[in-house]
Amino acid sequence: MSEIPARPTESEGPSADAPLGDAVWQSSPPGSIYDYIKVASFSIGPDGLVDQWSLRAEQLLGIPAEHAVGTDPIDAFVDPDLRERGQRKMAEILDGREWTGVVPFRAPDDGTGHRTGRRTRGLAEVYVMPTHTEDGEKAAVCIVVDVRVLRSIETDLAASQAIFGQSPFGFLLIDPDLRVRRANQRFASTFGGTPDDHRGKGVHDYLPRAEADRVSATLRRVLESGESITDMHVTGFVPGTEERRHWSVNLYRVHSGSGRPIGVAWLGTDITARRAAAREAAAARRNLALLNEAGARIGNSLDLETTARELLDVVVPGFCDLATVDLYQGLLVGDETPPGLADGSAELRRVAYSSAVSDAPLHGAGERVQLGAVHHYPFNSPCADALRTARPRAVPAEDGSLVQSTLAVPMVAHDTVVGLAQFARTKGSEPFGDRDRDLAVELAARAAVCIDNARLYRREHERALILQRSLLPPGDPEASGLDIACRYLPGEAATGRASEVGGDWFDVIELPGHRTALVVGDVMGRGLRAAVAMGELRTAVRTLAQLDLEPAEVLSQLDEIARGLGAPGGVQQATRAARRPREADLSEVYLATCVYAVYDSVTRRCTFANAGHLPPVLVEPGESALMLDVPPGLPLGVGGEPFEEVEVELPEGALLALYTDGLVESRDHPLDEGLQAFVGALTDPTQPLEDVCDQVLNTLDSHHGEDDIALLMARVQGLPTESVGDWTLPREPRSVGRAREYARRRLLDWDMEPLVDTTELLVSELVTNALRYGEGEIRLRLLLDRTLVCEVWDSGLVQPRRRRARDTDEGGRGLQLVGLLSAAWGSRRTPRGKTVWFELPLPGGDTPLTDPAEALLSLF
C-alpha cells in the first residue's frame, strides 16, 4: 500500500481554517474521527469471495480474518434469512454498480466486536464501491459502519448542539491556540454580531489588557493541567459602552472521544447585578455595624472634646481616611445663646482631628486649620453653606491634595447646629455616594446629640458647683478657742476627671458664750439634686444651731426635715432602704449622714452627735491619733431612732478632724484601709493646720476616688482662765448692785474701761429681770475673747420676750435697751434653766460703741 499522508499536529500543523493547499502530509495522531466511528473495510475479488479482511472488520463483525478470507461475504456476516437477496446485490455490485444500504448482520452480543461466543442481530451501513484488479477483472471494496455508532454520533451531535445553542450562559469552545472555535448565541447577543463572527478571536479582543493576560494564563493552566476552574470573576466592558460588567466564568478542558484534549469550554454568566446587590448588602451591613459601633463608643464621656474624638475613632478608618470636628466657640465657653449665627459665620474651634494616612496634611479636609485653633469659614464656602442650611455639602478637592472626596456634615441636635464634621477620602478610595452621605449625617447627628448632652451636663455641673461652693463657709472660718483649717475638693478636682457634684458640706457656726458648732455632712447621691438637698440641709442646720439646741436634738430635727425633702412616701421608702438596702429604691429619698459637734471654749468640752457619719478623729498632744467612739446612729431621712450624745474634754493643743467618706474610700481601696491611712497621716499635729491638711491630702491621694472630699480640722485653744469672770449671786435686790460692781472691776482689770458704763447698765437690766421673772440663784459670767460676752443664768424656764412699751408705761424697756446697746443678744435653755446673754464689740474694732445716754433718750 502507498504511504498514508499524515495530519498536522497541534504544535506544528495549520489550523482547520488553513487553506487546503498549505496542508502537509503527516502521520495521523491517535484520536481520529475514524477511531471514534470505527469504520471497517474488506475487499471482494472477481470470484465474489473475500480476499482482504481488515482488523476493524474483525472487531465489528466478530469474524477473524482467517475465517473470512476466501468466503462468501453474504455467508460470512449477512443474516441467513436475507442470503438470497444479498447474493443478487453482490452480483450487481460485481457487475460494476455502486451500492449503499443498511444490511442486517450477525454481530457480537456486546456490540464491541469482542468474541463472546454468542452473536446478535445488528445493522450495518455498507458502502460498496466497484473496482478492478490489476488484471482488469471486476472487484469491489466495502466499507462497513455499525448503524448503532452512527445513531449515537447523531444523538451526541444533536444534544451538543442543543446544549450549546440553548444554554442561558455565554458558551465558548476555545481551541488549544486560545482562539474561539465556537460561540453560542447567548455570547453573541452580549458582545454583538452572530456566533460565527466570533470565530478565531482571542480574550484580548474582549477584555482589558491586564485582565486578558490573567484570563489567558488561566486558560493555559486549564488546558495543560486539566484542572477545572469554577466561579472565576472576570471584569470588562461591553463593546460600545462605558459600563463595567462582571462575569462569573467556569472553565474545563474538553477531550475527543479517544481522550485527546481539543480545547477549553468557557461558560460565563453576567453577575453585574448580583455583584451590585452584594455590594449594597455588604455596604448596608458595614453601615449597620458602624452605627452599632457608634452607639456603643460615642457618648461614653460627658466631655465635649472627648465626645468629638470618639466620633473620629469610629469613622477613621472604617468610613473615611481622615476627619475633623469643629464646634462653635460659644458652645465651648458655655454661652447660653444659640451657638451659631444664621449665616454660618460664627467662630468655631477645631476640637478633633484623625487621619489614617501618615503623610496627609493636618487640614486634610480642605481647610488649613490647626487642631485647637479658633476660626470661621468664608461665607461662600461649602462648609459655611452646610452650617447655614443644616445640610451636608460636598467640598471640592484642592489641586495636588491627597484628598479626592470630602463631605461637610453639620452636627445637628434638637434642630440646633452645634458644629461641623468633615469626612474625607484620599485618592484610591471609593468616592462618597448617596448611601455614604446618609450614613455621615446619621453619625454626625448621633455625635451632636451626645455633644449637646455633654453641653447641658457641663452647664448643670457648673451651676451645681457654684451652688455648692456658695453654700460653703467663705474664706477661713474663725471661732473662739479654735484654730480652724478646712479643705473642699469636688470629685473632678480629686480625680482629674469630670464627674457629678456631690452633696458634701461642712460648716463652722459661732454660738453664744464663745461656743462653736462644727458640722460635716454628706447627702447620698450626686448631681444638682444632691447639691440642692445639701443646701437645704445646711440652711436647716444653721437655723437649728441658732436656737441653741443640744446636738442630739439638732440631728432629730434635721432628720424630720430630711424626710420631708424626699418624694411622697419617702419616710417609708427610706425606712425600708435602711433595713433592706439592696432591695430599696433610694432614687426618690434624700438620705444624708452628718456629725454635729458643739465646742465650749471656756470648759474645753465638746459634745458630739452622729447620724450615720464616719467617726471624728482626735489627736491629743504627745499621743497617737484615734477615732472617737461616737455612736453612729442612722442616716438623716430614715427616722425612727433617737440620736445619742457623747461629751469629750479636749486638752489644750488637741487636734480634732471631721471629714467625709470621699477622703478615705474609693472603688480600689476599702473603707477600713482608708481610715487607717488617714489616722496614720496625722503624725505631727503640732504643724500649722494648713500644712497638716495638705499632708493628709497628699498622703491619701491614692486612696480617694471619684467622690467629693470635705475636711475640717480644728486645734483646741481654750479660753484662758484670766479671760473669764464667774460669780454666783443670791436672789435678793442687793445682787443688782453687786453684779454691777463685779462687772466694773473685771473690765477695769482687763483694761476695757470704754465698756464699763454700757456693761454696767446692761448687766443691771438682766439681773433685775432674773430677780423679777426668774427662779433660784443667779449666776453672772463675763467672757473676753474677740468680743465681750455677758451671761446671766437662773433656774426659771420662762424665756424673756422683747416688747414695745407705750409712752405711759413705767417699765418694759429693759430688753429694748439691751437690743440697742449690744451687738447681739438672746436667750437659750440650759439643763437647769435658762441663760440670757448679750455681746459687745471690743474698743478699737470696726463696730462703734453706742452711747448709753443716747440709747436711753431714744426709748422715750
Coordinates of N, CA and C in Angstrom, one line a residue, residues 322 361 363-368 382-383 393-408 422-429 431-432:
L322 N -9.6 60.4 56.7 CA -9.3 61.4 57.7 C -10.6 62.3 57.9
P361 N -1.9 66.0 55.0 CA -1.8 67.3 55.7 C -2.8 67.4 56.9
H363 N -4.8 69.8 57.8 CA -6.1 70.3 57.5 C -6.9 69.2 56.8
G364 N -6.3 68.4 55.9 CA -6.9 67.1 55.4 C -8.2 67.2 54.7
A365 N -9.1 68.0 55.2 CA -10.4 68.0 54.6 C -10.7 69.4 54.0
G366 N -9.7 70.0 53.4 CA -10.0 71.2 52.6 C -9.8 72.5 53.3
E367 N -9.5 72.5 54.6 CA -9.3 73.7 55.4 C -8.0 73.7 56.2
R368 N -7.2 74.7 56.0 CA -5.9 74.7 56.6 C -6.0 75.3 58.1
P382 N -18.4 75.9 51.0 CA -19.4 74.8 51.2 C -19.6 74.6 52.7
C383 N -18.6 74.7 53.5 CA -18.7 74.5 54.9 C -19.7 75.5 55.6
R393 N -22.8 69.1 52.5 CA -22.3 69.6 51.3 C -21.0 68.9 50.9
A394 N -20.8 68.7 49.6 CA -19.5 68.2 49.1 C -18.5 69.3 49.0
V395 N -17.3 69.1 49.4 CA -16.2 70.1 49.4 C -15.3 69.7 48.2
P396 N -15.1 70.6 47.3 CA -14.2 70.3 46.1 C -12.7 70.0 46.6
A397 N -12.1 69.1 45.9 CA -10.7 68.7 46.3 C -9.7 69.8 45.9
E398 N -8.7 70.1 46.6 CA -7.7 71.0 46.3 C -6.7 70.4 45.3
D399 N -6.2 71.2 44.4 CA -5.2 70.8 43.5 C -4.0 70.2 44.2
G400 N -3.5 69.0 43.8 CA -2.4 68.4 44.4 C -2.6 67.8 45.7
S401 N -3.8 67.8 46.2 CA -4.1 67.2 47.5 C -4.3 65.7 47.4
L402 N -4.0 65.0 48.5 CA -4.3 63.6 48.5 C -5.8 63.3 48.6
V403 N -6.5 64.3 49.0 CA -8.0 64.1 49.2 C -8.7 64.2 47.9
Q404 N -9.6 63.2 47.6 CA -10.4 63.3 46.4 C -11.8 63.5 46.6
S405 N -12.3 63.2 47.8 CA -13.8 63.3 48.1 C -14.0 63.7 49.6
T406 N -14.7 64.8 49.8 CA -14.9 65.3 51.2 C -16.4 65.7 51.4
L407 N -16.9 65.3 52.5 CA -18.3 65.7 52.9 C -18.2 66.6 54.1
A408 N -18.9 67.8 54.0 CA -19.0 68.7 55.2 C -20.4 68.5 55.7
Q422 N -16.2 67.0 59.1 CA -15.8 66.8 57.8 C -15.2 65.4 57.6
F423 N -15.6 64.7 56.6 CA -15.1 63.3 56.4 C -14.5 63.3 55.0
A424 N -13.3 62.8 54.9 CA -12.5 62.9 53.6 C -12.0 61.5 53.3
R425 N -12.0 61.2 52.0 CA -11.3 60.0 51.4 C -10.2 60.4 50.5
T426 N -9.1 59.7 50.6 CA -8.0 60.0 49.7 C -8.1 59.3 48.4
K427 N -7.2 59.7 47.5 CA -7.2 59.1 46.2 C -6.9 57.6 46.3
G428 N -7.6 56.8 45.5 CA -7.5 55.4 45.6 C -8.7 54.8 46.3
S429 N -9.4 55.6 47.2 CA -10.6 55.1 47.9 C -11.8 55.4 47.0
P431 N -15.1 57.2 46.1 CA -15.7 58.4 46.5 C -17.0 58.2 47.2
F432 N -17.4 59.2 48.0 CA -18.7 59.1 48.8 C -19.9 59.1 47.8

